[in-house]
Protein backbone atom coordinates (compact mmCIF):
# COMPACT_ATOMS: atom_id res chain seq x y z
CA UNK A 1 0.00 0.00 0.00
CA UNK A 2 1.19 3.52 -0.73
CA UNK A 3 -0.40 6.64 0.77
CA UNK A 4 -0.54 9.02 -2.19
CA UNK A 5 -2.86 11.93 -1.47
CA UNK A 6 -5.19 13.82 0.76
CA UNK A 7 -8.20 15.70 -0.60
CA UNK A 8 -9.66 18.88 0.81
CA UNK A 9 -13.25 19.77 -0.06
CA UNK A 10 -14.04 23.48 -0.37
CA UNK A 11 -16.69 25.90 -1.56
CA UNK A 12 -13.99 27.96 -3.32
CA UNK A 13 -11.44 25.82 -5.17
CA UNK A 14 -9.68 28.76 -6.86
CA UNK A 15 -9.12 30.57 -3.55
CA UNK A 16 -7.80 27.49 -1.76
CA UNK A 17 -5.56 26.44 -4.66
CA UNK A 18 -4.09 29.95 -4.86
CA UNK A 19 -3.39 29.86 -1.12
CA UNK A 20 -1.64 26.47 -1.25
CA UNK A 21 0.35 27.49 -4.33
CA UNK A 22 1.57 30.54 -2.41
CA UNK A 23 2.50 28.75 0.79
CA UNK A 24 4.05 25.67 -0.83
CA UNK A 25 5.56 27.13 -4.00
CA UNK A 26 4.00 24.22 -5.93
CA UNK A 27 1.93 24.95 -9.04
CA UNK A 28 -1.38 23.13 -9.18
CA UNK A 29 -2.41 20.90 -12.05
CA UNK A 30 -6.07 21.52 -12.84
CA UNK A 31 -8.20 18.62 -14.12
CA UNK A 32 -11.46 20.58 -14.12
CA UNK A 33 -12.60 23.86 -12.53
CA UNK A 34 -13.76 21.66 -9.63
CA UNK A 35 -10.53 19.71 -9.07
CA UNK A 36 -6.81 20.52 -8.83
CA UNK A 37 -3.74 18.77 -7.44
CA UNK A 38 -0.51 20.06 -5.93
CA UNK A 39 2.03 17.29 -6.27
CA UNK A 40 5.18 17.09 -4.16
CA UNK A 41 7.82 14.34 -4.29
CA UNK A 42 6.17 12.55 -1.35
CA UNK A 43 2.43 13.12 -1.69
CA UNK A 44 -0.33 15.00 -3.51
CA UNK A 45 -2.70 17.56 -2.04
CA UNK A 46 -5.96 17.43 -3.98
CA UNK A 47 -8.46 20.26 -3.72
CA UNK A 48 -12.01 19.66 -4.87
CA UNK A 49 -15.26 21.56 -5.00
CA UNK A 50 -18.27 20.70 -2.91
CA UNK A 51 -19.90 19.88 -6.26
CA UNK A 52 -17.76 16.72 -6.37
CA UNK A 53 -19.13 15.41 -3.06
CA UNK A 54 -22.25 14.04 -4.77
CA UNK A 55 -19.99 11.61 -6.65
CA UNK A 56 -19.16 9.92 -3.32
CA UNK A 57 -22.55 10.16 -1.67
CA UNK A 58 -24.62 13.02 -0.36
CA UNK A 59 -23.09 14.64 2.72
CA UNK A 60 -20.04 12.35 2.64
CA UNK A 61 -17.80 15.42 3.16
CA UNK A 62 -18.38 19.01 4.27
CA UNK A 63 -16.15 21.99 3.53
CA UNK A 64 -14.48 23.98 6.30
CA UNK A 65 -15.53 21.44 8.93
CA UNK A 66 -12.22 19.73 9.73
CA UNK A 67 -11.31 19.66 13.41
CA UNK A 68 -9.10 16.59 13.54
CA UNK A 69 -6.64 16.47 10.61
CA UNK A 70 -3.43 18.48 10.26
CA UNK A 71 -1.83 18.53 6.81
CA UNK A 72 1.93 18.45 7.27
CA UNK A 73 4.78 19.58 5.05
CA UNK A 74 8.44 18.97 5.85
CA UNK A 75 10.42 22.12 5.04
CA UNK A 76 14.14 22.90 5.12
CA UNK A 77 13.88 25.78 7.62
CA UNK A 78 10.66 26.31 9.52
CA UNK A 79 11.82 29.64 10.97
CA UNK A 80 12.51 31.03 7.49
CA UNK A 81 9.09 29.78 6.38
CA UNK A 82 7.49 31.59 9.32
CA UNK A 83 9.09 34.85 8.20
CA UNK A 84 7.94 34.28 4.61
CA UNK A 85 4.38 33.32 5.60
CA UNK A 86 4.05 36.29 7.97
CA UNK A 87 4.24 38.52 4.90
CA UNK A 88 1.31 36.58 3.40
CA UNK A 89 -0.94 37.39 6.37
CA UNK A 90 -1.46 33.75 7.37
CA UNK A 91 -3.48 32.93 10.47
CA UNK A 92 -0.91 31.41 12.82
CA UNK A 93 -1.98 29.00 15.52
CA UNK A 94 1.54 28.36 16.84
CA UNK A 95 4.77 30.15 16.02
CA UNK A 96 7.87 27.99 15.42
CA UNK A 97 8.28 25.73 18.43
CA UNK A 98 10.48 22.70 19.06
CA UNK A 99 8.19 19.81 19.92
CA UNK A 100 9.02 17.01 22.40
CA UNK A 101 9.41 14.52 19.49
CA UNK A 102 12.22 16.59 17.92
CA UNK A 103 10.52 18.56 15.17
CA UNK A 104 10.51 22.35 14.98
CA UNK A 105 6.91 23.07 14.07
CA UNK A 106 4.81 25.96 12.74
CA UNK A 107 1.02 25.63 12.78
CA UNK A 108 -1.31 27.84 10.74
CA UNK A 109 -4.71 27.74 9.01
CA UNK A 110 -5.75 27.79 5.39
CA UNK A 111 -8.66 30.07 4.33
CA UNK A 112 -11.17 27.32 5.16
CA UNK A 113 -9.73 26.90 8.66
CA UNK A 114 -7.89 23.62 8.00
CA UNK A 115 -4.70 23.23 10.02
CA UNK A 116 -1.33 23.09 8.30
CA UNK A 117 1.94 22.16 9.97
CA UNK A 118 5.28 23.13 8.44
CA UNK A 119 8.01 21.29 10.30
CA UNK A 120 11.74 20.71 10.27
CA UNK A 121 13.27 17.72 12.08
CA UNK A 122 15.97 19.10 14.39
CA UNK A 123 16.76 16.28 16.82
CA UNK A 124 18.75 13.23 15.65
CA UNK A 125 15.85 10.85 16.40
CA UNK A 126 13.43 13.06 14.41
CA UNK A 127 15.84 13.08 11.49
CA UNK A 128 16.05 9.27 11.61
CA UNK A 129 12.25 8.94 11.62
CA UNK A 130 12.05 11.04 8.48
CA UNK A 131 14.51 8.94 6.48
CA UNK A 132 12.84 6.96 3.70
PDB file of N, CA, C and O in Angstrom, residues 90-127:
ATOM      1  N   UNK A  90      -0.889  35.032   6.965  1.00  0.00           N
ATOM      2  CA  UNK A  90      -1.460  33.748   7.373  1.00  0.00           C
ATOM      3  C   UNK A  90      -1.976  33.838   8.805  1.00  0.00           C
ATOM      4  O   UNK A  90      -1.468  34.615   9.609  1.00  0.00           O
ATOM      5  N   UNK A  91      -2.964  33.015   9.108  1.00  0.00           N
ATOM      6  CA  UNK A  91      -3.483  32.927  10.474  1.00  0.00           C
ATOM      7  C   UNK A  91      -2.674  31.870  11.223  1.00  0.00           C
ATOM      8  O   UNK A  91      -2.859  30.667  11.032  1.00  0.00           O
ATOM      9  N   UNK A  92      -1.764  32.332  12.075  1.00  0.00           N
ATOM     10  CA  UNK A  92      -0.909  31.411  12.817  1.00  0.00           C
ATOM     11  C   UNK A  92      -1.619  30.912  14.063  1.00  0.00           C
ATOM     12  O   UNK A  92      -2.265  31.665  14.774  1.00  0.00           O
ATOM     13  N   UNK A  93      -1.460  29.632  14.320  1.00  0.00           N
ATOM     14  CA  UNK A  93      -1.981  29.000  15.524  1.00  0.00           C
ATOM     15  C   UNK A  93      -0.845  28.835  16.526  1.00  0.00           C
ATOM     16  O   UNK A  93      -1.032  29.011  17.721  1.00  0.00           O
ATOM     17  N   UNK A  94       0.352  28.522  15.997  1.00  0.00           N
ATOM     18  CA  UNK A  94       1.539  28.361  16.842  1.00  0.00           C
ATOM     19  C   UNK A  94       2.763  28.810  16.053  1.00  0.00           C
ATOM     20  O   UNK A  94       2.999  28.350  14.941  1.00  0.00           O
ATOM     21  N   UNK A  95       3.517  29.727  16.640  1.00  0.00           N
ATOM     22  CA  UNK A  95       4.771  30.153  16.020  1.00  0.00           C
ATOM     23  C   UNK A  95       5.775  29.014  16.111  1.00  0.00           C
ATOM     24  O   UNK A  95       5.551  28.036  16.831  1.00  0.00           O
ATOM     25  N   UNK A  96       6.898  29.095  15.379  1.00  0.00           N
ATOM     26  CA  UNK A  96       7.867  27.995  15.421  1.00  0.00           C
ATOM     27  C   UNK A  96       8.227  27.592  16.849  1.00  0.00           C
ATOM     28  O   UNK A  96       8.601  28.423  17.675  1.00  0.00           O
ATOM     29  N   UNK A  97       8.070  26.302  17.113  1.00  0.00           N
ATOM     30  CA  UNK A  97       8.282  25.726  18.431  1.00  0.00           C
ATOM     31  C   UNK A  97       8.915  24.350  18.265  1.00  0.00           C
ATOM     32  O   UNK A  97       8.491  23.582  17.405  1.00  0.00           O
ATOM     33  N   UNK A  98       9.896  24.037  19.083  1.00  0.00           N
ATOM     34  CA  UNK A  98      10.479  22.703  19.056  1.00  0.00           C
ATOM     35  C   UNK A  98       9.622  21.782  19.915  1.00  0.00           C
ATOM     36  O   UNK A  98       9.417  22.036  21.098  1.00  0.00           O
ATOM     37  N   UNK A  99       9.117  20.731  19.268  1.00  0.00           N
ATOM     38  CA  UNK A  99       8.190  19.812  19.918  1.00  0.00           C
ATOM     39  C   UNK A  99       8.964  18.714  20.654  1.00  0.00           C
ATOM     40  O   UNK A  99      10.120  18.437  20.327  1.00  0.00           O
ATOM     41  N   UNK A 100       8.333  18.058  21.631  1.00  0.00           N
ATOM     42  CA  UNK A 100       9.017  17.011  22.396  1.00  0.00           C
ATOM     43  C   UNK A 100       9.540  15.856  21.539  1.00  0.00           C
ATOM     44  O   UNK A 100      10.464  15.160  21.933  1.00  0.00           O
ATOM     45  N   UNK A 101       8.972  15.629  20.364  1.00  0.00           N
ATOM     46  CA  UNK A 101       9.406  14.522  19.491  1.00  0.00           C
ATOM     47  C   UNK A 101      10.515  14.936  18.532  1.00  0.00           C
ATOM     48  O   UNK A 101      10.909  14.164  17.666  1.00  0.00           O
ATOM     49  N   UNK A 102      11.026  16.186  18.653  1.00  0.00           N
ATOM     50  CA  UNK A 102      12.218  16.585  17.923  1.00  0.00           C
ATOM     51  C   UNK A 102      12.016  17.362  16.641  1.00  0.00           C
ATOM     52  O   UNK A 102      12.982  17.657  15.939  1.00  0.00           O
ATOM     53  N   UNK A 103      10.778  17.718  16.324  1.00  0.00           N
ATOM     54  CA  UNK A 103      10.523  18.558  15.167  1.00  0.00           C
ATOM     55  C   UNK A 103      10.324  20.000  15.597  1.00  0.00           C
ATOM     56  O   UNK A 103       9.715  20.269  16.635  1.00  0.00           O
ATOM     57  N   UNK A 104      10.838  20.926  14.803  1.00  0.00           N
ATOM     58  CA  UNK A 104      10.514  22.345  14.977  1.00  0.00           C
ATOM     59  C   UNK A 104       9.285  22.572  14.110  1.00  0.00           C
ATOM     60  O   UNK A 104       9.305  22.291  12.910  1.00  0.00           O
ATOM     61  N   UNK A 105       8.222  23.086  14.696  1.00  0.00           N
ATOM     62  CA  UNK A 105       6.907  23.070  14.071  1.00  0.00           C
ATOM     63  C   UNK A 105       6.272  24.461  14.028  1.00  0.00           C
ATOM     64  O   UNK A 105       6.408  25.249  14.956  1.00  0.00           O
ATOM     65  N   UNK A 106       5.555  24.727  12.943  1.00  0.00           N
ATOM     66  CA  UNK A 106       4.807  25.965  12.741  1.00  0.00           C
ATOM     67  C   UNK A 106       3.399  25.575  12.316  1.00  0.00           C
ATOM     68  O   UNK A 106       3.211  24.871  11.320  1.00  0.00           O
ATOM     69  N   UNK A 107       2.399  26.004  13.062  1.00  0.00           N
ATOM     70  CA  UNK A 107       1.019  25.629  12.785  1.00  0.00           C
ATOM     71  C   UNK A 107       0.228  26.862  12.358  1.00  0.00           C
ATOM     72  O   UNK A 107       0.261  27.896  13.034  1.00  0.00           O
ATOM     73  N   UNK A 108      -0.475  26.736  11.222  1.00  0.00           N
ATOM     74  CA  UNK A 108      -1.308  27.839  10.737  1.00  0.00           C
ATOM     75  C   UNK A 108      -2.533  27.282  10.026  1.00  0.00           C
ATOM     76  O   UNK A 108      -2.659  26.067   9.855  1.00  0.00           O
ATOM     77  N   UNK A 109      -3.454  28.163   9.632  1.00  0.00           N
ATOM     78  CA  UNK A 109      -4.713  27.737   9.010  1.00  0.00           C
ATOM     79  C   UNK A 109      -4.783  28.189   7.552  1.00  0.00           C
ATOM     80  O   UNK A 109      -4.307  29.256   7.207  1.00  0.00           O
ATOM     81  N   UNK A 110      -5.443  27.358   6.747  1.00  0.00           N
ATOM     82  CA  UNK A 110      -5.745  27.787   5.391  1.00  0.00           C
ATOM     83  C   UNK A 110      -7.029  28.623   5.430  1.00  0.00           C
ATOM     84  O   UNK A 110      -7.644  28.765   6.496  1.00  0.00           O
ATOM     85  N   UNK A 111      -7.458  29.214   4.307  1.00  0.00           N
ATOM     86  CA  UNK A 111      -8.656  30.072   4.330  1.00  0.00           C
ATOM     87  C   UNK A 111      -9.939  29.377   4.772  1.00  0.00           C
ATOM     88  O   UNK A 111     -10.879  30.044   5.211  1.00  0.00           O
ATOM     89  N   UNK A 112      -9.998  28.046   4.682  1.00  0.00           N
ATOM     90  CA  UNK A 112     -11.173  27.315   5.158  1.00  0.00           C
ATOM     91  C   UNK A 112     -11.046  26.898   6.618  1.00  0.00           C
ATOM     92  O   UNK A 112     -11.923  26.237   7.162  1.00  0.00           O
ATOM     93  N   UNK A 113      -9.935  27.231   7.256  1.00  0.00           N
ATOM     94  CA  UNK A 113      -9.734  26.897   8.662  1.00  0.00           C
ATOM     95  C   UNK A 113      -9.014  25.585   8.905  1.00  0.00           C
ATOM     96  O   UNK A 113      -8.819  25.195  10.049  1.00  0.00           O
ATOM     97  N   UNK A 114      -8.622  24.877   7.835  1.00  0.00           N
ATOM     98  CA  UNK A 114      -7.886  23.620   7.996  1.00  0.00           C
ATOM     99  C   UNK A 114      -6.488  23.905   8.532  1.00  0.00           C
ATOM    100  O   UNK A 114      -5.846  24.874   8.119  1.00  0.00           O
ATOM    101  N   UNK A 115      -6.021  23.039   9.431  1.00  0.00           N
ATOM    102  CA  UNK A 115      -4.700  23.228  10.024  1.00  0.00           C
ATOM    103  C   UNK A 115      -3.592  22.695   9.123  1.00  0.00           C
ATOM    104  O   UNK A 115      -3.729  21.621   8.519  1.00  0.00           O
ATOM    105  N   UNK A 116      -2.515  23.450   9.064  1.00  0.00           N
ATOM    106  CA  UNK A 116      -1.325  23.085   8.304  1.00  0.00           C
ATOM    107  C   UNK A 116      -0.139  23.168   9.247  1.00  0.00           C
ATOM    108  O   UNK A 116      -0.008  24.133  10.007  1.00  0.00           O
ATOM    109  N   UNK A 117       0.720  22.165   9.183  1.00  0.00           N
ATOM    110  CA  UNK A 117       1.944  22.157   9.973  1.00  0.00           C
ATOM    111  C   UNK A 117       3.133  22.141   9.018  1.00  0.00           C
ATOM    112  O   UNK A 117       3.260  21.233   8.206  1.00  0.00           O
ATOM    113  N   UNK A 118       3.976  23.162   9.089  1.00  0.00           N
ATOM    114  CA  UNK A 118       5.277  23.135   8.442  1.00  0.00           C
ATOM    115  C   UNK A 118       6.248  22.733   9.532  1.00  0.00           C
ATOM    116  O   UNK A 118       6.238  23.308  10.626  1.00  0.00           O
ATOM    117  N   UNK A 119       7.085  21.724   9.262  1.00  0.00           N
ATOM    118  CA  UNK A 119       8.005  21.285  10.299  1.00  0.00           C
ATOM    119  C   UNK A 119       9.369  20.973   9.714  1.00  0.00           C
ATOM    120  O   UNK A 119       9.506  20.644   8.542  1.00  0.00           O
ATOM    121  N   UNK A 120      10.369  21.070  10.585  1.00  0.00           N
ATOM    122  CA  UNK A 120      11.742  20.709  10.269  1.00  0.00           C
ATOM    123  C   UNK A 120      12.246  19.800  11.380  1.00  0.00           C
ATOM    124  O   UNK A 120      12.235  20.201  12.548  1.00  0.00           O
ATOM    125  N   UNK A 121      12.678  18.575  11.055  1.00  0.00           N
ATOM    126  CA  UNK A 121      13.272  17.721  12.077  1.00  0.00           C
ATOM    127  C   UNK A 121      14.587  18.349  12.546  1.00  0.00           C
ATOM    128  O   UNK A 121      15.409  18.740  11.725  1.00  0.00           O
ATOM    129  N   UNK A 122      14.744  18.476  13.860  1.00  0.00           N
ATOM    130  CA  UNK A 122      15.967  19.100  14.386  1.00  0.00           C
ATOM    131  C   UNK A 122      16.739  18.169  15.309  1.00  0.00           C
ATOM    132  O   UNK A 122      17.945  18.329  15.462  1.00  0.00           O
ATOM    133  N   UNK A 123      16.085  17.229  15.925  1.00  0.00           N
ATOM    134  CA  UNK A 123      16.760  16.282  16.817  1.00  0.00           C
ATOM    135  C   UNK A 123      17.186  15.053  16.014  1.00  0.00           C
ATOM    136  O   UNK A 123      16.508  14.681  15.051  1.00  0.00           O
ATOM    137  N   UNK A 124      18.278  14.410  16.401  1.00  0.00           N
ATOM    138  CA  UNK A 124      18.745  13.227  15.654  1.00  0.00           C
ATOM    139  C   UNK A 124      17.672  12.156  15.476  1.00  0.00           C
ATOM    140  O   UNK A 124      17.526  11.595  14.390  1.00  0.00           O
ATOM    141  N   UNK A 125      16.883  11.886  16.516  1.00  0.00           N
ATOM    142  CA  UNK A 125      15.850  10.854  16.396  1.00  0.00           C
ATOM    143  C   UNK A 125      14.743  11.275  15.426  1.00  0.00           C
ATOM    144  O   UNK A 125      14.181  10.452  14.708  1.00  0.00           O
ATOM    145  N   UNK A 126      14.434  12.568  15.381  1.00  0.00           N
ATOM    146  CA  UNK A 126      13.428  13.057  14.414  1.00  0.00           C
ATOM    147  C   UNK A 126      13.959  12.944  12.991  1.00  0.00           C
ATOM    148  O   UNK A 126      13.203  12.572  12.077  1.00  0.00           O
ATOM    149  N   UNK A 127      15.222  13.233  12.813  1.00  0.00           N
ATOM    150  CA  UNK A 127      15.837  13.082  11.487  1.00  0.00           C
ATOM    151  C   UNK A 127      15.793  11.627  11.041  1.00  0.00           C
ATOM    152  O   UNK A 127      15.472  11.324   9.877  1.00  0.00           O
TER     153      UNK A 127
END
